[in-house]
Amino acid sequence: MTSLNLEALFQSKIDEETKIEPKDWMPDAYRKTLIRQISQHAHSEIVGMLPEGNWITRAPSLRRKLILLAKVQDEAGHGLYLYSAAETLGANRDDLVQQLLTGKAKYSSIFNYPTLNWADIGAIGWLVDGAAIMNQVMLTRTSYGPYARAMVRICKEESFHQRQGYEIMIAMAKGSPEQKAMAQDALNRWWWPSLMMFGPKDAESSHSDQALKWKIKRKTNDELRQQFVDVTIPQAEYLGLTVPDPDLRWNEEKGSYDFGEIDWEEFWSVVKGNGPCNKQRLQARNKAYDDGAWVREAASAHAAKKEQRKLEPQLETKAA
Amino acid sequence: MMNDSLIKYLLQLADNALILGHRLGEWCGHAPEMELDIALTNIALDLTGQARSLYQRVAELEGIGPNGARKTEDDYAYLRDAWEFRNTLLVEQPNGDFAHTIVRQFIFDSYNYYMCRALTQSRDEWLAGFAVKSLKEITYQLRFSSEWMQRLGDGTEVSHTKMQAAIEELWTYSGELTTPNEVEKEMASKGIGVDLTKIKPEVEAKMAEVLTASNLTAPAGIWMQTGGKDGKHSEHIGFILAEMQFLQRAYPGQEW
């Protein structure tokens, strides 16, 4: 078959909603786009462990501590799961991790913001996981099979995280004046970065059209962002907190909220590496990797020796 | 004062689990491999869960206090000061490098496994049930740390050196685990607690077995530090509590 035919067949599969599987023919650009997107998602899970991990030792109750530990652990699991999905496309986990460590690969900018008070852990669950879910629910129907299936599993855990985050916000917003102030402070800092998670406006998004045609994405950035705002504002109202947007109002005619303009200068600045924690996040990942090098080397050396001993049982007494 | 000793005994068990779980939680996101992040967090979750059960049991036994209120699990974790914590010195030692974390874990697990196994025979029905439930988790923990002892002891020259150094540093805290204090003696004599003198040979045999397989050696005839079980701690405990208790201390009496 000519590559033109292959491409037509590929697109017809997509059009009739047949999932693309690892061994199927796919255009190089489709493969590359998916590797980029899935690995960015994996990196985001791994870097995302840092701002939340920052509060594990200070969680205010044993119950909250357990929930937070379990949540950060889930994120490590999601990271591993997503790296595996990327490997089904021919990528290699070590290479992908290297791209993260050298700063070549991107991850979600949201994790370049600091967690400053306990309510941030609530706000991350509520807003950041909430925004992620909008995106990920869409991705459960993405055209690439392994990615779609990974998303089904991840979405279940993410929605659990979001509920737990909102539960923290409820406790704080209905608590003492100091707790309410923490909750408001967290909302003030996380609101706009959460809206930025959906990416540039449709008019300026470089990857959007092709991704929609290939059904990697099924909704545009702006559609998802609007959906998020519409779902989240009533939740903020229930908490009795003020969303830090003077232009926010209900638009009766379109049946959804109008909201103010995102500070795109800040958005691009954080993407380019100038967010409050970009450097610290990469440093932390690099430190973990460098400090752990001797452990990984020892583990493979031991595995090799063990293999060797199996082959020469007469020379070595077997390790227990 | 039967209950008084039982409460102290339960707090010893609980505080070991809480403080070691806290230390392991410090690794979260910083471990040498993502798989290890997951494994260390698993152990932290299990230990913290065990601590919760034990604190809840203590609260039940203490009943309604002089102020007319019942204590909660969080009162024990967040509102006691250093001298009231009854964990062993070993578990409050810093994570150090991964070798220190593994050696600390292995020493603790060797004790904890045989202690917990014996505790399943406790005359106290609740404690026996708790031990049965926890033994599965603790068996996994001992397997995990034993395997890593061997990987790192046997792996490379670098890893071997680091492991031996960690053993030299931490071994002084190993003796306390199997040296009974007055509370443990009383509880053992009543058939409620574990007779540490009985499990000591098993613990030592297990340690020796794994050390040999790991090509590592324990320092001989060294001084063993004690005191943690009676509230006399190392300086590390203060910083652990300062961090752990910050919110409960700064904003008392709130729901979180």
CSV table of N, CA and C in Angstrom, one decimal, chain A residues 152-257:
chain,number,residue,atom,x,y,z
A,152,VAL,N,-8.8,6.0,31.6
A,152,VAL,CA,-10.0,5.5,32.3
A,152,VAL,C,-9.6,5.2,33.8
A,153,ARG,N,-8.5,4.6,33.9
A,153,ARG,CA,-8.1,4.2,35.3
A,153,ARG,C,-7.6,5.4,36.1
A,154,ILE,N,-6.9,6.3,35.4
A,154,ILE,CA,-6.4,7.5,36.1
A,154,ILE,C,-7.5,8.4,36.5
A,155,CYS,N,-8.5,8.5,35.6
A,155,CYS,CA,-9.7,9.4,35.9
A,155,CYS,C,-10.4,9.0,37.2
A,156,LYS,N,-10.5,7.7,37.4
A,156,LYS,CA,-11.2,7.2,38.6
A,156,LYS,C,-10.5,7.7,39.8
A,157,GLU,N,-9.2,7.6,39.8
A,157,GLU,CA,-8.4,8.1,41.0
A,157,GLU,C,-8.4,9.6,41.1
A,158,GLU,N,-8.3,10.3,40.0
A,158,GLU,CA,-8.3,11.7,40.0
A,158,GLU,C,-9.6,12.3,40.6
A,159,SER,N,-10.7,11.7,40.2
A,159,SER,CA,-12.0,12.2,40.7
A,159,SER,C,-12.1,12.0,42.2
A,160,PHE,N,-11.5,10.9,42.7
A,160,PHE,CA,-11.4,10.7,44.1
A,160,PHE,C,-10.5,11.8,44.8
A,161,HIS,N,-9.4,12.1,44.2
A,161,HIS,CA,-8.5,13.2,44.7
A,161,HIS,C,-9.3,14.5,44.7
A,162,GLN,N,-10.0,14.8,43.7
A,162,GLN,CA,-10.7,16.0,43.6
A,162,GLN,C,-11.7,16.2,44.7
A,163,ARG,N,-12.4,15.1,45.0
A,163,ARG,CA,-13.4,15.1,46.1
A,163,ARG,C,-12.7,15.4,47.4
A,164,GLN,N,-11.6,14.7,47.6
A,164,GLN,CA,-10.8,14.9,48.9
A,164,GLN,C,-10.3,16.3,49.0
A,165,GLY,N,-9.9,16.9,47.9
A,165,GLY,CA,-9.4,18.3,47.9
A,165,GLY,C,-10.5,19.2,48.3
A,166,TYR,N,-11.7,19.0,47.7
A,166,TYR,CA,-12.8,19.9,48.0
A,166,TYR,C,-13.3,19.7,49.5
A,167,GLU,N,-13.1,18.5,50.0
A,167,GLU,CA,-13.5,18.2,51.4
A,167,GLU,C,-12.5,19.0,52.3
A,168,ILE,N,-11.3,19.1,52.0
A,168,ILE,CA,-10.4,20.0,52.7
A,168,ILE,C,-10.9,21.4,52.7
A,169,MET,N,-11.2,21.9,51.5
A,169,MET,CA,-11.7,23.3,51.3
A,169,MET,C,-12.9,23.5,52.1
A,170,ILE,N,-13.8,22.5,52.2
A,170,ILE,CA,-15.0,22.7,53.0
A,170,ILE,C,-14.7,22.9,54.5
A,171,ALA,N,-13.8,22.0,55.0
A,171,ALA,CA,-13.4,22.1,56.4
A,171,ALA,C,-12.8,23.4,56.7
A,172,MET,N,-12.0,23.9,55.8
A,172,MET,CA,-11.3,25.2,56.0
A,172,MET,C,-12.2,26.4,55.9
A,173,ALA,N,-13.0,26.4,54.8
A,173,ALA,CA,-13.9,27.5,54.6
A,173,ALA,C,-15.0,27.6,55.6
A,174,LYS,N,-15.4,26.5,56.2
A,174,LYS,CA,-16.4,26.5,57.3
A,174,LYS,C,-15.7,26.6,58.7
A,175,GLY,N,-14.4,26.6,58.7
A,175,GLY,CA,-13.7,26.6,60.0
A,175,GLY,C,-13.5,28.0,60.6
A,176,SER,N,-12.4,28.1,61.4
A,176,SER,CA,-12.1,29.3,62.1
A,176,SER,C,-11.8,30.5,61.1
A,177,PRO,N,-11.8,31.7,61.5
A,177,PRO,CA,-11.5,32.8,60.6
A,177,PRO,C,-10.1,32.6,60.0
A,178,GLU,N,-9.2,32.1,60.8
A,178,GLU,CA,-7.8,31.8,60.2
A,178,GLU,C,-7.8,30.8,59.1
A,179,GLN,N,-8.6,29.7,59.4
A,179,GLN,CA,-8.7,28.7,58.3
A,179,GLN,C,-9.4,29.2,57.1
A,180,LYS,N,-10.4,30.0,57.3
A,180,LYS,CA,-11.1,30.6,56.1
A,180,LYS,C,-10.1,31.5,55.3
A,181,ALA,N,-9.3,32.2,56.1
A,181,ALA,CA,-8.3,33.1,55.4
A,181,ALA,C,-7.3,32.3,54.6
A,182,MET,N,-6.9,31.1,55.2
A,182,MET,CA,-6.0,30.2,54.4
A,182,MET,C,-6.7,29.7,53.1
A,183,ALA,N,-8.0,29.4,53.3
A,183,ALA,CA,-8.7,28.9,52.1
A,183,ALA,C,-8.8,30.0,51.0
A,184,GLN,N,-9.1,31.2,51.4
A,184,GLN,CA,-9.2,32.3,50.5
A,184,GLN,C,-7.8,32.6,49.8
A,185,ASP,N,-6.8,32.6,50.7
A,185,ASP,CA,-5.4,32.8,50.2
A,185,ASP,C,-5.1,31.8,49.1
A,186,ALA,N,-5.4,30.5,49.4
A,186,ALA,CA,-5.1,29.5,48.4
A,186,ALA,C,-5.9,29.7,47.1
A,187,LEU,N,-7.2,30.0,47.2
A,187,LEU,CA,-8.0,30.2,46.0
A,187,LEU,C,-7.4,31.4,45.2
A,188,ASN,N,-7.0,32.5,45.9
A,188,ASN,CA,-6.4,33.6,45.2
A,188,ASN,C,-5.2,33.2,44.4
A,189,ARG,N,-4.4,32.4,44.9
A,189,ARG,CA,-3.1,32.0,44.2
A,189,ARG,C,-3.3,30.9,43.2
A,190,TRP,N,-4.3,30.0,43.4
A,190,TRP,CA,-4.4,28.9,42.4
A,190,TRP,C,-5.4,29.1,41.3
A,191,TRP,N,-6.3,30.1,41.5
A,191,TRP,CA,-7.4,30.2,40.5
A,191,TRP,C,-6.9,30.5,39.1
A,192,TRP,N,-6.1,31.5,38.9
A,192,TRP,CA,-5.6,31.8,37.5
A,192,TRP,C,-4.7,30.8,36.9
A,193,PRO,N,-3.7,30.3,37.7
A,193,PRO,CA,-2.9,29.2,37.2
A,193,PRO,C,-3.7,28.0,36.8
A,194,SER,N,-4.8,27.7,37.5
A,194,SER,CA,-5.7,26.6,37.1
A,194,SER,C,-6.3,26.8,35.7
A,195,LEU,N,-6.8,28.1,35.5
A,195,LEU,CA,-7.4,28.4,34.2
A,195,LEU,C,-6.3,28.3,33.1
A,196,MET,N,-5.1,28.6,33.5
A,196,MET,CA,-4.0,28.5,32.5
A,196,MET,C,-3.7,27.0,32.1
A,197,MET,N,-4.1,26.1,32.9
A,197,MET,CA,-3.8,24.7,32.6
A,197,MET,C,-4.4,24.2,31.3
A,198,PHE,N,-5.4,24.9,30.8
A,198,PHE,CA,-6.0,24.5,29.6
A,198,PHE,C,-5.2,24.9,28.4
A,199,GLY,N,-4.2,25.7,28.6
A,199,GLY,CA,-3.3,26.1,27.5
A,199,GLY,C,-3.7,27.4,26.8
A,200,PRO,N,-3.0,27.7,25.8
A,200,PRO,CA,-3.3,29.0,25.1
A,200,PRO,C,-4.7,29.0,24.5
A,201,LYS,N,-5.1,30.2,24.2
A,201,LYS,CA,-6.4,30.3,23.5
A,201,LYS,C,-6.4,29.6,22.2
A,202,ASP,N,-7.6,29.1,21.8
A,202,ASP,CA,-7.7,28.3,20.5
A,202,ASP,C,-7.0,29.0,19.4
A,203,ALA,N,-7.2,30.3,19.3
A,203,ALA,CA,-6.6,31.1,18.2
A,203,ALA,C,-5.1,31.0,18.1
A,204,GLU,N,-4.5,30.7,19.3
A,204,GLU,CA,-3.0,30.7,19.4
A,204,GLU,C,-2.4,29.4,19.7
A,205,SER,N,-3.3,28.3,19.7
A,205,SER,CA,-2.8,27.0,20.0
A,205,SER,C,-2.2,26.3,18.8
A,206,SER,N,-0.9,26.0,18.9
A,206,SER,CA,-0.2,25.5,17.7
A,206,SER,C,-0.6,24.0,17.3
A,207,HIS,N,-1.0,23.3,18.3
A,207,HIS,CA,-1.2,21.8,18.1
A,207,HIS,C,-2.7,21.5,17.9
A,208,SER,N,-3.6,22.4,18.1
A,208,SER,CA,-5.0,22.1,18.3
A,208,SER,C,-5.7,21.4,17.1
A,209,ASP,N,-5.5,22.0,15.9
A,209,ASP,CA,-6.3,21.5,14.8
A,209,ASP,C,-6.0,20.1,14.4
A,210,GLN,N,-4.8,19.8,14.3
A,210,GLN,CA,-4.4,18.4,13.9
A,210,GLN,C,-4.8,17.4,15.0
A,211,ALA,N,-4.6,17.8,16.2
A,211,ALA,CA,-5.0,17.0,17.4
A,211,ALA,C,-6.5,16.7,17.4
A,212,LEU,N,-7.3,17.6,16.9
A,212,LEU,CA,-8.7,17.4,16.9
A,212,LEU,C,-9.1,16.5,15.7
A,213,LYS,N,-8.4,16.7,14.6
A,213,LYS,CA,-8.6,15.8,13.4
A,213,LYS,C,-8.3,14.4,13.7
A,214,TRP,N,-7.2,14.2,14.4
A,214,TRP,CA,-6.8,12.8,14.8
A,214,TRP,C,-7.5,12.3,16.0
A,215,LYS,N,-8.4,13.1,16.6
A,215,LYS,CA,-9.2,12.8,17.8
A,215,LYS,C,-8.3,12.4,19.0
A,216,ILE,N,-7.1,13.0,19.0
A,216,ILE,CA,-6.3,12.9,20.2
A,216,ILE,C,-7.0,13.8,21.2
A,217,LYS,N,-7.4,15.0,20.8
A,217,LYS,CA,-8.2,15.9,21.6
A,217,LYS,C,-9.6,15.9,21.0
A,218,ARG,N,-10.6,16.1,21.8
A,218,ARG,CA,-12.0,16.2,21.2
A,218,ARG,C,-12.7,17.5,21.6
A,219,LYS,N,-12.0,18.3,22.4
A,219,LYS,CA,-12.6,19.6,22.7
A,219,LYS,C,-11.4,20.6,22.6
A,220,THR,N,-11.7,21.8,22.4
A,220,THR,CA,-10.7,22.8,22.3
A,220,THR,C,-10.3,23.3,23.7
A,221,ASN,N,-9.2,24.0,23.8
A,221,ASN,CA,-8.7,24.5,25.1
A,221,ASN,C,-9.8,25.4,25.7
A,222,ASP,N,-10.3,26.3,24.8
A,222,ASP,CA,-11.3,27.3,25.3
A,222,ASP,C,-12.6,26.6,25.8
A,223,GLU,N,-13.0,25.6,25.0
A,223,GLU,CA,-14.2,24.9,25.4
A,223,GLU,C,-14.0,24.2,26.8
A,224,LEU,N,-12.9,23.6,27.0
A,224,LEU,CA,-12.6,22.9,28.3
A,224,LEU,C,-12.5,23.9,29.4
A,225,ARG,N,-11.9,25.1,29.1
A,225,ARG,CA,-11.7,26.1,30.1
A,225,ARG,C,-13.1,26.6,30.6
A,226,GLN,N,-13.9,26.9,29.6
A,226,GLN,CA,-15.3,27.4,29.9
A,226,GLN,C,-16.1,26.3,30.8
A,227,GLN,N,-15.9,25.1,30.4
A,227,GLN,CA,-16.6,24.0,31.1
A,227,GLN,C,-16.1,24.0,32.6
A,228,PHE,N,-14.8,24.2,32.7
A,228,PHE,CA,-14.3,24.2,34.1
A,228,PHE,C,-14.8,25.3,34.9
A,229,VAL,N,-14.8,26.5,34.3
A,229,VAL,CA,-15.3,27.7,35.1
A,229,VAL,C,-16.8,27.5,35.4
A,230,ASP,N,-17.6,27.0,34.5
A,230,ASP,CA,-19.0,26.8,34.8
A,230,ASP,C,-19.3,25.8,35.9
A,231,VAL,N,-18.4,24.8,36.0
A,231,VAL,CA,-18.6,23.8,37.0
A,231,VAL,C,-18.1,24.3,38.4
A,232,THR,N,-17.0,25.1,38.3
A,232,THR,CA,-16.3,25.4,39.6
A,232,THR,C,-16.9,26.6,40.3
A,233,ILE,N,-17.5,27.6,39.6
A,233,ILE,CA,-18.0,28.8,40.3
A,233,ILE,C,-19.0,28.4,41.3
A,234,PRO,N,-20.0,27.6,41.0
A,234,PRO,CA,-21.0,27.3,42.1
A,234,PRO,C,-20.3,26.6,43.3
A,235,GLN,N,-19.2,25.8,43.1
A,235,GLN,CA,-18.5,25.2,44.2
A,235,GLN,C,-17.8,26.2,45.0
A,236,ALA,N,-17.3,27.3,44.4
A,236,ALA,CA,-16.7,28.3,45.2
A,236,ALA,C,-17.7,29.1,46.0
A,237,GLU,N,-18.9,29.3,45.3
A,237,GLU,CA,-20.0,30.0,46.0
A,237,GLU,C,-20.4,29.2,47.3
A,238,TYR,N,-20.5,27.9,47.1
A,238,TYR,CA,-20.9,27.0,48.2
A,238,TYR,C,-19.9,27.2,49.4
A,239,LEU,N,-18.6,27.3,49.0
A,239,LEU,CA,-17.6,27.5,50.1
A,239,LEU,C,-17.7,28.9,50.7
A,240,GLY,N,-18.3,29.8,50.0
A,240,GLY,CA,-18.4,31.2,50.5
A,240,GLY,C,-17.1,31.9,50.3
A,241,LEU,N,-16.3,31.5,49.3
A,241,LEU,CA,-15.1,32.1,49.0
A,241,LEU,C,-15.2,33.0,47.7
A,242,THR,N,-14.3,34.0,47.6
A,242,THR,CA,-14.4,34.9,46.5
A,242,THR,C,-13.4,34.5,45.4
A,243,VAL,N,-13.9,34.3,44.2
A,243,VAL,CA,-13.0,34.0,43.1
A,243,VAL,C,-12.4,35.3,42.6
A,244,PRO,N,-11.0,35.3,42.5
A,244,PRO,CA,-10.3,36.6,42.3
A,244,PRO,C,-10.4,37.1,40.9
A,245,ASP,N,-11.6,37.4,40.4
A,245,ASP,CA,-11.8,37.8,39.0
A,245,ASP,C,-13.0,38.8,39.0
A,246,PRO,N,-12.7,40.1,39.0
A,246,PRO,CA,-13.7,41.2,39.0
A,246,PRO,C,-14.6,41.1,37.8
A,247,ASP,N,-14.2,40.5,36.7
A,247,ASP,CA,-15.0,40.4,35.5
A,247,ASP,C,-15.9,39.2,35.4
A,248,LEU,N,-15.9,38.4,36.5
A,248,LEU,CA,-16.6,37.2,36.4
A,248,LEU,C,-18.1,37.5,36.6
A,249,ARG,N,-19.0,37.1,35.7
A,249,ARG,CA,-20.4,37.2,35.9
A,249,ARG,C,-21.2,36.2,35.0
A,250,TRP,N,-22.4,35.9,35.5
A,250,TRP,CA,-23.2,34.9,34.8
A,250,TRP,C,-23.8,35.5,33.5
A,251,ASN,N,-23.7,34.9,32.4
A,251,ASN,CA,-24.2,35.4,31.2
A,251,ASN,C,-25.5,34.6,30.8
A,252,GLU,N,-26.6,35.2,31.1
A,252,GLU,CA,-27.9,34.5,31.0
A,252,GLU,C,-28.1,34.0,29.5
A,253,GLU,N,-27.7,34.8,28.6
A,253,GLU,CA,-27.9,34.5,27.2
A,253,GLU,C,-27.2,33.2,26.7
A,254,LYS,N,-25.9,33.1,27.1
A,254,LYS,CA,-25.2,31.9,26.6
A,254,LYS,C,-25.3,30.8,27.6
A,255,GLY,N,-25.9,31.1,28.8
A,255,GLY,CA,-26.0,30.1,29.8
A,255,GLY,C,-24.7,29.6,30.4
A,256,SER,N,-23.8,30.5,30.5
A,256,SER,CA,-22.5,30.2,31.2
A,256,SER,C,-21.8,31.5,31.7
A,257,TYR,N,-20.7,31.3,32.3
A,257,TYR,CA,-20.1,32.4,32.9
A,257,TYR,C,-19.1,33.2,31.9
